[in-house]
């Protein structure tokens, strides 16, 4: 999977997820890019482990990060973002996989 590696301020590379989420809530594009770069491959791996093809796994990554963008204001524990992404990624992958099953 080819993730865009556009630059963001270097101080964001070592920032905590909770801090990046707070910056995203303040509409920081650099913080958003840092979160996607940090966790995009994780979400992709979750989708691939669920048995999805590369293109479907890439769709899951987009779906999960869109869901994150929509749910950022309601995220209760920003420090546990990784767990949220894994759980959301698994659920999204399962939905895609279920659609691919033949109807009986």
mmCIF file of N, CA, C and O in Angstrom:
data_model
loop_
_atom_site.group_PDB
_atom_site.id
_atom_site.type_symbol
_atom_site.label_atom_id
_atom_site.label_comp_id
_atom_site.label_asym_id
_atom_site.label_seq_id
_atom_site.Cartn_x
_atom_site.Cartn_y
_atom_site.Cartn_z
ATOM 1 N N UNK A 1 0.842 -1.172 0.000
ATOM 2 C CA UNK A 1 0.000 0.000 0.000
ATOM 3 C C UNK A 1 0.880 1.225 0.000
ATOM 4 O O UNK A 1 1.771 1.365 0.825
ATOM 5 N N UNK A 2 0.622 2.118 -0.886
ATOM 6 C CA UNK A 2 1.419 3.332 -0.967
ATOM 7 C C UNK A 2 0.708 4.457 -0.229
ATOM 8 O O UNK A 2 -0.306 4.957 -0.676
ATOM 9 N N UNK A 3 1.232 4.819 0.918
ATOM 10 C CA UNK A 3 0.688 5.949 1.662
ATOM 11 C C UNK A 3 1.409 7.202 1.235
ATOM 12 O O UNK A 3 2.611 7.186 0.999
ATOM 13 N N UNK A 4 0.679 8.291 1.160
ATOM 14 C CA UNK A 4 1.324 9.554 0.844
ATOM 15 C C UNK A 4 2.229 9.930 2.001
ATOM 16 O O UNK A 4 1.859 9.813 3.161
ATOM 17 N N UNK A 5 3.398 10.405 1.661
ATOM 18 C CA UNK A 5 4.349 10.775 2.704
ATOM 19 C C UNK A 5 4.636 12.269 2.661
ATOM 20 O O UNK A 5 5.772 12.689 2.814
ATOM 21 N N UNK A 6 3.587 13.045 2.450
ATOM 22 C CA UNK A 6 3.762 14.483 2.455
ATOM 23 C C UNK A 6 4.258 14.893 3.830
ATOM 24 O O UNK A 6 3.950 14.270 4.833
ATOM 25 N N UNK A 7 5.013 15.938 3.857
ATOM 26 C CA UNK A 7 5.645 16.315 5.119
ATOM 27 C C UNK A 7 4.665 17.007 6.053
ATOM 28 O O UNK A 7 3.671 17.583 5.644
ATOM 29 N N UNK A 8 4.983 16.918 7.314
ATOM 30 C CA UNK A 8 4.287 17.639 8.357
ATOM 31 C C UNK A 8 5.372 18.128 9.291
ATOM 32 O O UNK A 8 6.506 17.655 9.235
ATOM 33 N N UNK A 9 5.062 19.075 10.153
ATOM 34 C CA UNK A 9 6.102 19.583 11.056
ATOM 35 C C UNK A 9 6.754 18.446 11.838
ATOM 36 O O UNK A 9 6.087 17.569 12.363
ATOM 37 N N UNK A 10 8.072 18.438 11.915
ATOM 38 C CA UNK A 10 8.806 17.333 12.524
ATOM 39 C C UNK A 10 8.453 17.129 13.991
ATOM 40 O O UNK A 10 8.541 16.010 14.494
ATOM 41 N N UNK A 11 8.031 18.173 14.680
ATOM 42 C CA UNK A 11 7.672 17.997 16.091
ATOM 43 C C UNK A 11 6.432 17.120 16.261
ATOM 44 O O UNK A 11 6.206 16.558 17.325
ATOM 45 N N UNK A 12 5.667 16.958 15.214
ATOM 46 C CA UNK A 12 4.483 16.111 15.290
ATOM 47 C C UNK A 12 4.828 14.631 15.207
ATOM 48 O O UNK A 12 4.046 13.790 15.628
ATOM 49 N N UNK A 13 5.993 14.307 14.685
ATOM 50 C CA UNK A 13 6.377 12.909 14.533
ATOM 51 C C UNK A 13 6.459 12.193 15.876
ATOM 52 O O UNK A 13 6.141 11.013 15.973
ATOM 53 N N UNK A 14 6.841 12.889 16.912
ATOM 54 C CA UNK A 14 6.964 12.260 18.231
ATOM 55 C C UNK A 14 5.824 12.631 19.169
ATOM 56 O O UNK A 14 5.823 12.226 20.334
ATOM 57 N N UNK A 15 4.853 13.363 18.677
ATOM 58 C CA UNK A 15 3.726 13.781 19.511
ATOM 59 C C UNK A 15 2.831 12.589 19.831
ATOM 60 O O UNK A 15 2.723 11.643 19.050
ATOM 61 N N UNK A 16 2.184 12.630 20.970
ATOM 62 C CA UNK A 16 1.260 11.559 21.350
ATOM 63 C C UNK A 16 0.017 11.612 20.463
ATOM 64 O O UNK A 16 -0.317 12.662 19.892
ATOM 65 N N UNK A 17 -0.648 10.480 20.370
ATOM 66 C CA UNK A 17 -1.902 10.449 19.623
ATOM 67 C C UNK A 17 -2.917 11.426 20.213
ATOM 68 O O UNK A 17 -3.631 12.102 19.475
ATOM 69 N N UNK A 18 -2.981 11.496 21.531
ATOM 70 C CA UNK A 18 -3.932 12.399 22.181
ATOM 71 C C UNK A 18 -3.667 13.850 21.778
ATOM 72 O O UNK A 18 -4.602 14.612 21.502
ATOM 73 N N UNK A 19 -2.395 14.218 21.721
ATOM 74 C CA UNK A 19 -2.044 15.581 21.321
ATOM 75 C C UNK A 19 -2.391 15.818 19.853
ATOM 76 O O UNK A 19 -2.954 16.863 19.498
ATOM 77 N N UNK A 20 -2.096 14.840 19.008
ATOM 78 C CA UNK A 20 -2.435 14.985 17.595
ATOM 79 C C UNK A 20 -3.943 15.111 17.398
ATOM 80 O O UNK A 20 -4.404 15.902 16.575
ATOM 81 N N UNK A 21 -4.710 14.337 18.157
ATOM 82 C CA UNK A 21 -6.171 14.437 18.070
ATOM 83 C C UNK A 21 -6.616 15.843 18.463
ATOM 84 O O UNK A 21 -7.462 16.451 17.798
ATOM 85 N N UNK A 22 -6.036 16.386 19.524
ATOM 86 C CA UNK A 22 -6.417 17.745 19.949
ATOM 87 C C UNK A 22 -6.077 18.762 18.862
ATOM 88 O O UNK A 22 -6.849 19.696 18.621
ATOM 89 N N UNK A 23 -4.951 18.579 18.193
ATOM 90 C CA UNK A 23 -4.598 19.478 17.084
ATOM 91 C C UNK A 23 -5.536 19.291 15.898
ATOM 92 O O UNK A 23 -5.912 20.267 15.236
ATOM 93 N N UNK A 24 -5.933 18.053 15.636
ATOM 94 C CA UNK A 24 -6.888 17.800 14.555
ATOM 95 C C UNK A 24 -8.217 18.490 14.832
ATOM 96 O O UNK A 24 -8.844 19.033 13.912
ATOM 97 N N UNK A 25 -8.623 18.465 16.089
ATOM 98 C CA UNK A 25 -9.870 19.142 16.454
ATOM 99 C C UNK A 25 -9.772 20.653 16.232
ATOM 100 O O UNK A 25 -10.780 21.313 16.000
ATOM 101 N N UNK A 26 -8.545 21.165 16.279
ATOM 102 C CA UNK A 26 -8.304 22.584 15.997
ATOM 103 C C UNK A 26 -8.012 22.802 14.505
ATOM 104 O O UNK A 26 -7.545 23.864 14.111
ATOM 105 N N UNK A 27 -8.276 21.761 13.704
ATOM 106 C CA UNK A 27 -8.168 21.796 12.246
ATOM 107 C C UNK A 27 -6.728 21.867 11.731
ATOM 108 O O UNK A 27 -6.461 22.511 10.709
ATOM 109 N N UNK A 28 -5.821 21.177 12.387
ATOM 110 C CA UNK A 28 -4.437 21.118 11.930
ATOM 111 C C UNK A 28 -4.286 20.027 10.866
ATOM 112 O O UNK A 28 -4.409 18.834 11.167
ATOM 113 N N UNK A 29 -4.020 20.452 9.651
ATOM 114 C CA UNK A 29 -3.833 19.491 8.557
ATOM 115 C C UNK A 29 -2.571 18.667 8.782
ATOM 116 O O UNK A 29 -2.529 17.468 8.485
ATOM 117 N N UNK A 30 -1.537 19.281 9.325
ATOM 118 C CA UNK A 30 -0.298 18.563 9.598
ATOM 119 C C UNK A 30 -0.500 17.456 10.613
ATOM 120 O O UNK A 30 0.045 16.356 10.473
ATOM 121 N N UNK A 31 -1.295 17.713 11.641
ATOM 122 C CA UNK A 31 -1.582 16.694 12.657
ATOM 123 C C UNK A 31 -2.381 15.553 12.040
ATOM 124 O O UNK A 31 -2.134 14.375 12.346
ATOM 125 N N UNK A 32 -3.323 15.879 11.171
ATOM 126 C CA UNK A 32 -4.105 14.828 10.498
ATOM 127 C C UNK A 32 -3.194 13.951 9.657
ATOM 128 O O UNK A 32 -3.263 12.729 9.699
ATOM 129 N N UNK A 33 -2.314 14.575 8.900
ATOM 130 C CA UNK A 33 -1.377 13.810 8.070
ATOM 131 C C UNK A 33 -0.482 12.925 8.937
ATOM 132 O O UNK A 33 -0.166 11.793 8.559
ATOM 133 N N UNK A 34 -0.075 13.448 10.084
ATOM 134 C CA UNK A 34 0.772 12.666 10.989
ATOM 135 C C UNK A 34 0.022 11.437 11.507
ATOM 136 O O UNK A 34 0.587 10.340 11.575
ATOM 137 N N UNK A 35 -1.257 11.615 11.865
ATOM 138 C CA UNK A 35 -2.054 10.472 12.338
ATOM 139 C C UNK A 35 -2.227 9.420 11.240
ATOM 140 O O UNK A 35 -2.073 8.221 11.489
ATOM 141 N N UNK A 36 -2.537 9.869 10.044
ATOM 142 C CA UNK A 36 -2.732 8.931 8.936
ATOM 143 C C UNK A 36 -1.423 8.207 8.621
ATOM 144 O O UNK A 36 -1.416 6.991 8.428
ATOM 145 N N UNK A 37 -0.322 8.939 8.598
ATOM 146 C CA UNK A 37 0.970 8.306 8.317
ATOM 147 C C UNK A 37 1.355 7.328 9.419
ATOM 148 O O UNK A 37 1.903 6.258 9.149
ATOM 149 N N UNK A 38 1.055 7.668 10.655
ATOM 150 C CA UNK A 38 1.416 6.813 11.792
ATOM 151 C C UNK A 38 0.591 5.535 11.822
ATOM 152 O O UNK A 38 1.098 4.466 12.166
ATOM 153 N N UNK A 39 -0.698 5.615 11.502
ATOM 154 C CA UNK A 39 -1.592 4.482 11.713
ATOM 155 C C UNK A 39 -2.183 3.872 10.440
ATOM 156 O O UNK A 39 -2.880 2.858 10.515
ATOM 157 N N UNK A 40 -1.920 4.457 9.297
ATOM 158 C CA UNK A 40 -2.497 3.946 8.051
ATOM 159 C C UNK A 40 -2.100 2.511 7.760
ATOM 160 O O UNK A 40 -2.939 1.688 7.386
ATOM 161 N N UNK A 41 -0.847 2.193 7.946
ATOM 162 C CA UNK A 41 -0.387 0.824 7.671
ATOM 163 C C UNK A 41 -0.990 -0.179 8.649
ATOM 164 O O UNK A 41 -1.249 -1.328 8.288
ATOM 165 N N UNK A 42 -1.211 0.246 9.880
ATOM 166 C CA UNK A 42 -1.849 -0.625 10.872
ATOM 167 C C UNK A 42 -3.254 -1.007 10.406
ATOM 168 O O UNK A 42 -3.628 -2.186 10.413
ATOM 169 N N UNK A 43 -4.033 -0.022 10.010
ATOM 170 C CA UNK A 43 -5.403 -0.279 9.559
ATOM 171 C C UNK A 43 -5.382 -1.158 8.309
ATOM 172 O O UNK A 43 -6.182 -2.089 8.186
ATOM 173 N N UNK A 44 -4.458 -0.885 7.416
ATOM 174 C CA UNK A 44 -4.321 -1.700 6.209
ATOM 175 C C UNK A 44 -4.007 -3.149 6.577
ATOM 176 O O UNK A 44 -4.602 -4.083 6.027
ATOM 177 N N UNK A 45 -3.095 -3.349 7.516
ATOM 178 C CA UNK A 45 -2.727 -4.708 7.944
ATOM 179 C C UNK A 45 -3.907 -5.433 8.571
ATOM 180 O O UNK A 45 -4.101 -6.629 8.339
ATOM 181 N N UNK A 46 -4.706 -4.728 9.345
ATOM 182 C CA UNK A 46 -5.901 -5.331 9.943
ATOM 183 C C UNK A 46 -6.832 -5.834 8.847
ATOM 184 O O UNK A 46 -7.347 -6.955 8.911
ATOM 185 N N UNK A 47 -7.027 -5.016 7.823
ATOM 186 C CA UNK A 47 -7.917 -5.401 6.722
ATOM 187 C C UNK A 47 -7.349 -6.581 5.938
ATOM 188 O O UNK A 47 -8.091 -7.499 5.565
ATOM 189 N N UNK A 48 -6.060 -6.580 5.713
ATOM 190 C CA UNK A 48 -5.446 -7.700 4.982
ATOM 191 C C UNK A 48 -5.508 -8.986 5.806
ATOM 192 O O UNK A 48 -5.735 -10.062 5.261
ATOM 193 N N UNK A 49 -5.327 -8.866 7.123
ATOM 194 C CA UNK A 49 -5.418 -10.046 7.991
ATOM 195 C C UNK A 49 -6.824 -10.621 8.007
ATOM 196 O O UNK A 49 -7.004 -11.802 8.294
ATOM 197 N N UNK A 50 -7.796 -9.794 7.691
ATOM 198 C CA UNK A 50 -9.180 -10.266 7.607
ATOM 199 C C UNK A 50 -9.432 -10.972 6.275
ATOM 200 O O UNK A 50 -10.541 -11.424 6.010
ATOM 201 N N UNK A 51 -8.407 -11.044 5.430
ATOM 202 C CA UNK A 51 -8.524 -11.765 4.171
ATOM 203 C C UNK A 51 -8.902 -10.921 2.970
ATOM 204 O O UNK A 51 -9.200 -11.456 1.910
ATOM 205 N N UNK A 52 -8.883 -9.605 3.132
ATOM 206 C CA UNK A 52 -9.273 -8.745 2.016
ATOM 207 C C UNK A 52 -8.153 -8.599 0.995
ATOM 208 O O UNK A 52 -6.971 -8.653 1.346
ATOM 209 N N UNK A 53 -8.544 -8.379 -0.238
ATOM 210 C CA UNK A 53 -7.580 -8.084 -1.300
ATOM 211 C C UNK A 53 -7.011 -6.685 -1.064
ATOM 212 O O UNK A 53 -7.557 -5.894 -0.302
ATOM 213 N N UNK A 54 -5.924 -6.381 -1.755
ATOM 214 C CA UNK A 54 -5.247 -5.096 -1.567
ATOM 215 C C UNK A 54 -6.170 -3.901 -1.797
ATOM 216 O O UNK A 54 -6.171 -2.953 -1.005
ATOM 217 N N UNK A 55 -6.942 -3.943 -2.877
ATOM 218 C CA UNK A 55 -7.807 -2.802 -3.172
ATOM 219 C C UNK A 55 -8.921 -2.652 -2.140
ATOM 220 O O UNK A 55 -9.264 -1.534 -1.741
ATOM 221 N N UNK A 56 -9.472 -3.769 -1.671
ATOM 222 C CA UNK A 56 -10.503 -3.699 -0.633
ATOM 223 C C UNK A 56 -9.907 -3.213 0.684
ATOM 224 O O UNK A 56 -10.541 -2.454 1.425
ATOM 225 N N UNK A 57 -8.683 -3.637 0.992
ATOM 226 C CA UNK A 57 -8.016 -3.191 2.217
ATOM 227 C C UNK A 57 -7.756 -1.684 2.157
ATOM 228 O O UNK A 57 -7.931 -0.978 3.160
ATOM 229 N N UNK A 58 -7.373 -1.182 1.000
ATOM 230 C CA UNK A 58 -7.166 0.258 0.842
ATOM 231 C C UNK A 58 -8.477 1.018 1.039
ATOM 232 O O UNK A 58 -8.495 2.098 1.640
ATOM 233 N N UNK A 59 -9.580 0.436 0.563
ATOM 234 C CA UNK A 59 -10.895 1.055 0.782
ATOM 235 C C UNK A 59 -11.231 1.094 2.270
ATOM 236 O O UNK A 59 -11.809 2.068 2.760
ATOM 237 N N UNK A 60 -10.885 0.039 2.988
ATOM 238 C CA UNK A 60 -11.129 0.001 4.431
ATOM 239 C C UNK A 60 -10.346 1.110 5.127
ATOM 240 O O UNK A 60 -10.855 1.782 6.028
ATOM 241 N N UNK A 61 -9.105 1.326 4.706
ATOM 242 C CA UNK A 61 -8.305 2.409 5.303
ATOM 243 C C UNK A 61 -9.022 3.740 5.124
ATOM 244 O O UNK A 61 -9.165 4.515 6.077
ATOM 245 N N UNK A 62 -9.512 3.998 3.923
ATOM 246 C CA UNK A 62 -10.235 5.252 3.678
ATOM 247 C C UNK A 62 -11.496 5.340 4.527
ATOM 248 O O UNK A 62 -11.797 6.393 5.102
ATOM 249 N N UNK A 63 -12.223 4.241 4.615
ATOM 250 C CA UNK A 63 -13.452 4.213 5.405
ATOM 251 C C UNK A 63 -13.173 4.494 6.872
ATOM 252 O O UNK A 63 -13.882 5.276 7.517
ATOM 253 N N UNK A 64 -12.121 3.868 7.405
ATOM 254 C CA UNK A 64 -11.794 4.022 8.828
ATOM 255 C C UNK A 64 -11.360 5.451 9.127
ATOM 256 O O UNK A 64 -11.796 6.046 10.121
ATOM 257 N N UNK A 65 -10.531 6.037 8.276
ATOM 258 C CA UNK A 65 -10.082 7.400 8.552
ATOM 259 C C UNK A 65 -11.194 8.422 8.327
ATOM 260 O O UNK A 65 -11.234 9.448 9.010
ATOM 261 N N UNK A 66 -12.113 8.140 7.428
ATOM 262 C CA UNK A 66 -13.289 9.003 7.294
ATOM 263 C C UNK A 66 -14.136 8.923 8.563
ATOM 264 O O UNK A 66 -14.601 9.941 9.084
ATOM 265 N N UNK A 67 -14.317 7.703 9.089
ATOM 266 C CA UNK A 67 -15.064 7.531 10.338
ATOM 267 C C UNK A 67 -14.362 8.257 11.487
ATOM 268 O O UNK A 67 -15.014 8.890 12.328
ATOM 269 N N UNK A 68 -13.035 8.181 11.507
ATOM 270 C CA UNK A 68 -12.295 8.885 12.553
ATOM 271 C C UNK A 68 -12.531 10.383 12.454
ATOM 272 O O UNK A 68 -12.798 11.045 13.464
ATOM 273 N N UNK A 69 -12.454 10.909 11.257
ATOM 274 C CA UNK A 69 -12.680 12.339 11.067
ATOM 275 C C UNK A 69 -14.065 12.744 11.565
ATOM 276 O O UNK A 69 -14.224 13.764 12.239
ATOM 277 N N UNK A 70 -15.056 11.918 11.279
ATOM 278 C CA UNK A 70 -16.427 12.213 11.706
ATOM 279 C C UNK A 70 -16.592 12.084 13.220
ATOM 280 O O UNK A 70 -17.401 12.786 13.819
ATOM 281 N N UNK A 71 -15.848 11.167 13.842
ATOM 282 C CA UNK A 71 -16.022 10.892 15.268
ATOM 283 C C UNK A 71 -15.006 11.575 16.177
ATOM 284 O O UNK A 71 -15.073 11.403 17.391
ATOM 285 N N UNK A 72 -14.072 12.332 15.623
ATOM 286 C CA UNK A 72 -13.049 12.969 16.450
ATOM 287 C C UNK A 72 -13.627 13.757 17.631
ATOM 288 O O UNK A 72 -13.149 13.606 18.755
ATOM 289 N N UNK A 73 -14.655 14.578 17.413
ATOM 290 C CA UNK A 73 -15.169 15.352 18.546
ATOM 291 C C UNK A 73 -15.748 14.484 19.666
ATOM 292 O O UNK A 73 -15.769 14.895 20.821
ATOM 293 N N UNK A 74 -16.194 13.286 19.341
ATOM 294 C CA UNK A 74 -16.820 12.414 20.337
ATOM 295 C C UNK A 74 -15.855 11.363 20.888
ATOM 296 O O UNK A 74 -16.247 10.563 21.736
ATOM 297 N N UNK A 75 -14.624 11.359 20.420
ATOM 298 C CA UNK A 75 -13.652 10.364 20.863
ATOM 299 C C UNK A 75 -13.399 10.549 22.360
ATOM 300 O O UNK A 75 -12.910 11.584 22.788
ATOM 301 N N UNK A 76 -13.757 9.540 23.150
ATOM 302 C CA UNK A 76 -13.680 9.659 24.612
ATOM 303 C C UNK A 76 -12.263 9.531 25.156
ATOM 304 O O UNK A 76 -11.919 10.191 26.129
ATOM 305 N N UNK A 77 -11.472 8.644 24.550
ATOM 306 C CA UNK A 77 -10.113 8.414 25.055
ATOM 307 C C UNK A 77 -9.118 8.532 23.904
ATOM 308 O O UNK A 77 -8.685 7.514 23.349
ATOM 309 N N UNK A 78 -8.751 9.763 23.550
ATOM 310 C CA UNK A 78 -7.839 9.960 22.418
ATOM 311 C C UNK A 78 -6.509 9.224 22.578
ATOM 312 O O UNK A 78 -5.886 8.866 21.589
ATOM 313 N N UNK A 79 -6.086 8.984 23.805
ATOM 314 C CA UNK A 79 -4.846 8.254 24.032
ATOM 315 C C UNK A 79 -4.932 6.797 23.618
ATOM 316 O O UNK A 79 -3.908 6.124 23.502
ATOM 317 N N UNK A 80 -6.144 6.303 23.414
ATOM 318 C CA UNK A 80 -6.342 4.925 22.989
ATOM 319 C C UNK A 80 -6.801 4.856 21.529
ATOM 320 O O UNK A 80 -7.538 3.958 21.132
ATOM 321 N N UNK A 81 -6.331 5.805 20.757
ATOM 322 C CA UNK A 81 -6.712 5.886 19.344
ATOM 323 C C UNK A 81 -6.356 4.615 18.587
ATOM 324 O O UNK A 81 -7.145 4.133 17.775
ATOM 325 N N UNK A 82 -5.192 4.052 18.858
ATOM 326 C CA UNK A 82 -4.754 2.844 18.156
ATOM 327 C C UNK A 82 -5.787 1.719 18.319
ATOM 328 O O UNK A 82 -6.157 1.061 17.339
ATOM 329 N N UNK A 83 -6.271 1.516 19.523
ATOM 330 C CA UNK A 83 -7.274 0.474 19.771
ATOM 331 C C UNK A 83 -8.564 0.790 19.013
ATOM 332 O O UNK A 83 -9.205 -0.110 18.452
ATOM 333 N N UNK A 84 -8.960 2.052 18.993
ATOM 334 C CA UNK A 84 -10.166 2.459 18.273
ATOM 335 C C UNK A 84 -10.005 2.149 16.784
ATOM 336 O O UNK A 84 -10.925 1.627 16.136
ATOM 337 N N UNK A 85 -8.835 2.467 16.235
ATOM 338 C CA UNK A 85 -8.587 2.219 14.817
ATOM 339 C C UNK A 85 -8.602 0.728 14.489
ATOM 340 O O UNK A 85 -9.146 0.320 13.461
ATOM 341 N N UNK A 86 -8.021 -0.092 15.356
ATOM 342 C CA UNK A 86 -8.013 -1.540 15.124
ATOM 343 C C UNK A 86 -9.433 -2.088 15.157
ATOM 344 O O UNK A 86 -9.845 -2.838 14.266
ATOM 345 N N UNK A 87 -10.194 -1.714 16.170
ATOM 346 C CA UNK A 87 -11.571 -2.190 16.288
ATOM 347 C C UNK A 87 -12.410 -1.735 15.101
ATOM 348 O O UNK A 87 -13.142 -2.533 14.492
ATOM 349 N N UNK A 88 -12.310 -0.479 14.759
ATOM 350 C CA UNK A 88 -13.080 0.060 13.634
ATOM 351 C C UNK A 88 -12.628 -0.576 12.328
ATOM 352 O O UNK A 88 -13.455 -0.887 11.458
ATOM 353 N N UNK A 89 -11.326 -0.811 12.197
ATOM 354 C CA UNK A 89 -10.794 -1.471 11.006
ATOM 355 C C UNK A 89 -11.301 -2.895 10.863
ATOM 356 O O UNK A 89 -11.654 -3.331 9.768
ATOM 357 N N UNK A 90 -11.333 -3.634 11.969
ATOM 358 C CA UNK A 90 -11.852 -5.010 11.922
ATOM 359 C C UNK A 90 -13.310 -5.022 11.504
ATOM 360 O O UNK A 90 -13.715 -5.818 10.650
ATOM 361 N N UNK A 91 -14.094 -4.149 12.086
ATOM 362 C CA UNK A 91 -15.519 -4.116 11.754
ATOM 363 C C UNK A 91 -15.748 -3.740 10.297
ATOM 364 O O UNK A 91 -16.597 -4.327 9.610
ATOM 365 N N UNK A 92 -14.990 -2.762 9.817
ATOM 366 C CA UNK A 92 -15.124 -2.356 8.411
ATOM 367 C C UNK A 92 -14.687 -3.489 7.487
ATOM 368 O O UNK A 92 -15.336 -3.745 6.465
ATOM 369 N N UNK A 93 -13.620 -4.177 7.840
ATOM 370 C CA UNK A 93 -13.140 -5.301 7.019
ATOM 371 C C UNK A 93 -14.154 -6.430 7.004
ATOM 372 O O UNK A 93 -14.394 -7.043 5.952
ATOM 373 N N UNK A 94 -14.750 -6.716 8.140
ATOM 374 C CA UNK A 94 -15.770 -7.775 8.201
ATOM 375 C C UNK A 94 -16.960 -7.432 7.318
ATOM 376 O O UNK A 94 -17.522 -8.300 6.655
ATOM 377 N N UNK A 95 -17.361 -6.148 7.307
ATOM 378 C CA UNK A 95 -18.484 -5.746 6.456
ATOM 379 C C UNK A 95 -18.145 -5.944 4.978
ATOM 380 O O UNK A 95 -18.963 -6.438 4.201
ATOM 381 N N UNK A 96 -16.935 -5.563 4.596
ATOM 382 C CA UNK A 96 -16.523 -5.745 3.200
ATOM 383 C C UNK A 96 -16.460 -7.222 2.850
ATOM 384 O O UNK A 96 -16.931 -7.658 1.801
ATOM 385 N N UNK A 97 -15.876 -8.021 3.746
ATOM 386 C CA UNK A 97 -15.765 -9.465 3.499
ATOM 387 C C UNK A 97 -17.141 -10.113 3.407
ATOM 388 O O UNK A 97 -17.364 -10.989 2.568
ATOM 389 N N UNK A 98 -18.079 -9.676 4.248
ATOM 390 C CA UNK A 98 -19.421 -10.260 4.231
ATOM 391 C C UNK A 98 -20.125 -9.946 2.905
ATOM 392 O O UNK A 98 -20.877 -10.795 2.395
ATOM 393 N N UNK A 99 -19.897 -8.782 2.345
ATOM 394 C CA UNK A 99 -20.501 -8.425 1.061
ATOM 395 C C UNK A 99 -19.968 -9.276 -0.070
ATOM 396 O O UNK A 99 -20.637 -9.479 -1.076
ATOM 397 N N UNK A 100 -18.737 -9.771 0.099
ATOM 398 C CA UNK A 100 -18.105 -10.569 -0.955
ATOM 399 C C UNK A 100 -18.546 -12.023 -0.927
ATOM 400 O O UNK A 100 -18.288 -12.752 -1.886
ATOM 401 N N UNK A 101 -19.193 -12.445 0.148
ATOM 402 C CA UNK A 101 -19.638 -13.841 0.254
ATOM 403 C C UNK A 101 -20.786 -14.076 -0.726
ATOM 404 O O UNK A 101 -21.670 -13.226 -0.888
ATOM 405 N N UNK A 102 -20.808 -15.258 -1.319
ATOM 406 C CA UNK A 102 -21.925 -15.562 -2.227
ATOM 407 C C UNK A 102 -23.226 -15.713 -1.449
ATOM 408 O O UNK A 102 -23.243 -16.188 -0.324
ATOM 409 N N UNK A 103 -24.304 -15.294 -2.057
ATOM 410 C CA UNK A 103 -25.629 -15.439 -1.433
ATOM 411 C C UNK A 103 -26.071 -16.892 -1.537
ATOM 412 O O UNK A 103 -25.827 -17.566 -2.524
ATOM 413 N N UNK A 104 -26.769 -17.328 -0.508
ATOM 414 C CA UNK A 104 -27.259 -18.702 -0.510
ATOM 415 C C UNK A 104 -28.744 -18.688 -0.785
ATOM 416 O O UNK A 104 -29.490 -17.909 -0.386
#
